[in-house]
């Protein structure tokens, strides 16, 4: 019996600006099934946090319940973590974020955790534009409870036991765009070249950033007839450009045909090159983005990449004008200004 | 890059760094695992088959395997491979029952071996069981060659040497000891089907023209001659003040022996900087531990004689200067020469070959350095009946190299005697076997421990310095031997990839602790090396490249720092990765011929 990760790392591992290697962003050894897409997304999150020179103690990871929601154990061991109740990650994230706006909030959820039991929380956290990254590791099933169809399973999709799903699926990406999310992207666990830059941008985005990542469940939903299997997804993202979203620094942009690349200035001054997935589509225009997603899904294509971005978004703190300083840095006299202040307030309301 | 051909036995062989570096290609991880399982007899036999002298080599080997050991690339020090070999030898049971037992049916062929060093003894061991009548000649009174005459007993006890030499002599070898072969022509005139020359490099370098050399002769000794005289008990004392000239292992053996024969102030004085001395680091350490200063950057200038007797030596101080190509020059510092007192001087500045007993009209060609022209694969000279091996073939090396030569020469002699073409070298024996037992279970111990290298305990200095024969190293005890064995990474348990099973889920790439695996677009080797998860800068280590996968990418594994932990295979949902134990054995004479 082994299953123990050796302590040794590659002596040539690159260091980031903080002097850390990827090792400082790792988590415990995963207990998910071998080959689970979720593990690949975890590796992408580790890479993105490393790339962004994030101080691990300045990040909080939050999740609900499910195989997907277990993953925060498997990345960023040196960060804060809260594994909450099924479908309740957004409310815990909201509370934490309001108390301390200085941390980077990283939420992980599943399609069950988000599209079924957590749907109410999901739509409201979008509405409030909480400054966080929200990843759904979407496998079209309830992996943890042995693979029942979830609300994102496509109608007609067959699960491992041969059962065909009768119900229309909920498309989380278009829902997020419709509800006013300021950053919406879609990707595939098996395509880190696309996924990692998307996670990076989502973490830098100063508002609610949603990424729906198709993440095959090798154990319960990787069979023929499933629309969330490795094979199906690979076939159906072909042609829509898997490298549609890349940071300026990489010279890959030159690979795209002229006229199909659009530069987007980000809030932090960095430049993004966006490969336009569909003609007549503007990722800064909500209606156009929804059109692009719907058009693709009508053709049974899965559109991946950055679908929509609102660069001038204002997050919840701005909207409700909270104090700039995290609550834990404010003195008791500020947080609890005392009876006199209360009396003044009450007087003002009379 | 083209997909890697893992069917080529040399591909996986190279991954087993220690075995690949071992001149005799001893299956190191195989015997280390046996030690961990307390199967010492079996571990000994794995060694005996490959390197013939496990007990001797477990104490004295030059250990080219250790600098090659993968562990040295992921932490501070390699596995103590050599000293583990000794654990097998120290704790073995009855090994003789596993060795070939005579009398062997004669095959009608007769061969002569000149010199009874490790090279010739290896030839004898490989050929005797095949029915050859073997005649072994040595001018010394017993077998072992330099292992007996040069390697001091405090490093190699006589009992260990005798035991392992006797395993071979007991195979029915005709011994001609105390017999100096003074003419190869005469030997060839006898009815030998082949003659193997394993006469070593028996000539110690001198400083014949240095001032005072003649006058001081009584107290100036050639290192290797002096060591032989000590070994054969012709010499048992030395003056109180001793200078040893030279920076190689012979100098280290000379100075440490001198300390045991009455030398109280023994110094090693060497021309080169300390760091560049030829001696192995551990030999230098042992000498320093015995209170022997090593004075570097001093070039000997003259022997100082007073009243017809040696008084000491003068030296010129130098420092090393390197040109653009890194070539070293020793340049005088300009300081005044230095004088060191000495009652005796041991000259240990190198050894040379010398073949005064080989006539030059026997069809054996010699080069301009007076070395025989020897084929490096077959070890045959330009006379098809005469073979060379060990130090006699290409100059002074070490025991394990002599053994490796012996095996190959034995193959050639056998093939030649059986009328086969000795240029067609036999392929190695290989075997590849899956280690999978269950989901997280392998039949090898895949856990990677973090223990640092264990030090071998030494006997107390007060005991060893007063008794020349008292062995200094005590060897690992069984519990420490086990812990050291656990440090081995099992590099022979290969990561074998089957592209047709891979679903490209990235699990192996994500889990690999040392970032060995990358899925990427194929490029030429230089570009691939630059574009892996971590750049593959160690060019001595291969890239394992798969065929093109469905997404048009390839799997590339940099073998450099793979820990053979098996996690890639454990995380693979389809068993596209498997851990398979690769056994590679150099074919010996016994199985070399196709028809005999
Ligand atoms: C001081 C010293 C220490 C060493 N320590 C080590 C060590 O720790 N580890 C290591 O691996 N190597 C060591 N070596 C090197 C090692 O001993 C040799 O490389 C090795 O023994 C060579 O083996 P061989 O079979 O070629 O011949 P040798 O061992 O040199 O044996 C040759 C034999 O041939 C005999 N001989 C020569 N000419 C004739 C003739 N004409 N007729 C009859 N007999 C003849 C010689 O007497 C000798 O016994 C050491 C060498 C020296 C000098
Ligand atoms: C309140 C509550 N209801 C139901 C469950 C049972 N349950 C555990 S995980 C899960 C679904 C998880 O699905 P998903 O979020 O898609 O995660 P996955 O395992 O597929 O990654 C359910 C229904 C629960 N733990 N808590
Ligand atoms: S059940 Fe499915 S989702 Fe859960 S760990 Fe296994 S493969 Fe992943
Ligand atoms: S770790 Fe073991 S198998 Fe690997 S090179 Fe070192 S001794 Fe050999
Ligand atoms: S055995 Fe596999 S996981 Fe372990 S170090 Fe080697 S390539 Fe990486
Ligand atoms: Mg799910």
GROMACS .gro file of N, CA, C and O in nm, chain B residues 182-186 355-364 366:
model
   64
  532UNK      N    1   5.819  -1.532  -1.836
  532UNK     CA    2   5.921  -1.442  -1.888
  532UNK      C    3   5.917  -1.435  -2.040
  532UNK      O    4   5.986  -1.354  -2.100
  533UNK      N    5   5.837  -1.521  -2.103
  533UNK     CA    6   5.829  -1.516  -2.250
  533UNK      C    7   5.692  -1.561  -2.297
  533UNK      O    8   5.649  -1.674  -2.273
  534UNK      N    9   5.624  -1.471  -2.363
  534UNK     CA   10   5.493  -1.507  -2.418
  534UNK      C   11   5.512  -1.605  -2.533
  534UNK      O   12   5.430  -1.693  -2.557
  535UNK      N   13   5.625  -1.589  -2.602
  535UNK     CA   14   5.654  -1.678  -2.716
  535UNK      C   15   5.654  -1.823  -2.670
  535UNK      O   16   5.591  -1.909  -2.730
  536UNK      N   17   5.720  -1.845  -2.556
  536UNK     CA   18   5.725  -1.983  -2.503
  536UNK      C   19   5.586  -2.034  -2.468
  536UNK      O   20   5.552  -2.149  -2.493
  705UNK      N   21   5.556  -0.444  -2.053
  705UNK     CA   22   5.545  -0.581  -2.104
  705UNK      C   23   5.682  -0.631  -2.151
  705UNK      O   24   5.698  -0.668  -2.268
  706UNK      N   25   5.782  -0.637  -2.062
  706UNK     CA   26   5.915  -0.681  -2.106
  706UNK      C   27   5.916  -0.827  -2.149
  706UNK      O   28   6.003  -0.870  -2.222
  707UNK      N   29   5.814  -0.898  -2.105
  707UNK     CA   30   5.810  -1.042  -2.133
  707UNK      C   31   5.733  -1.077  -2.262
  707UNK      O   32   5.723  -1.193  -2.298
  708UNK      N   33   5.683  -0.973  -2.328
  708UNK     CA   34   5.613  -1.000  -2.454
  708UNK      C   35   5.703  -0.963  -2.571
  708UNK      O   36   5.739  -0.847  -2.589
  709UNK      N   37   5.741  -1.064  -2.647
  709UNK     CA   38   5.825  -1.040  -2.762
  709UNK      C   39   5.746  -0.961  -2.865
  709UNK      O   40   5.623  -0.971  -2.872
  710UNK      N   41   5.819  -0.881  -2.946
  710UNK     CA   42   5.745  -0.795  -3.040
  710UNK      C   43   5.729  -0.858  -3.179
  710UNK      O   44   5.690  -0.791  -3.272
  711UNK      N   45   5.756  -0.987  -3.189
  711UNK     CA   46   5.741  -1.050  -3.321
  711UNK      C   47   5.634  -1.159  -3.318
  711UNK      O   48   5.640  -1.258  -3.389
  712UNK      N   49   5.535  -1.138  -3.230
  712UNK     CA   50   5.433  -1.243  -3.216
  712UNK      C   51   5.303  -1.208  -3.288
  712UNK      O   52   5.200  -1.272  -3.267
  713UNK      N   53   5.309  -1.101  -3.368
  713UNK     CA   54   5.185  -1.058  -3.436
  713UNK      C   55   5.099  -0.974  -3.346
  713UNK      O   56   4.983  -0.945  -3.379
  714UNK      N   57   5.153  -0.932  -3.230
  714UNK     CA   58   5.078  -0.843  -3.141
  714UNK      C   59   5.131  -0.702  -3.165
  714UNK      O   60   5.246  -0.673  -3.134
  716UNK      N   61   5.185  -0.306  -3.109
  716UNK     CA   62   5.189  -0.211  -2.998
  716UNK      C   63   5.181  -0.070  -3.055
  716UNK      O   64   5.228  -0.045  -3.166
   0.00000   0.00000   0.00000
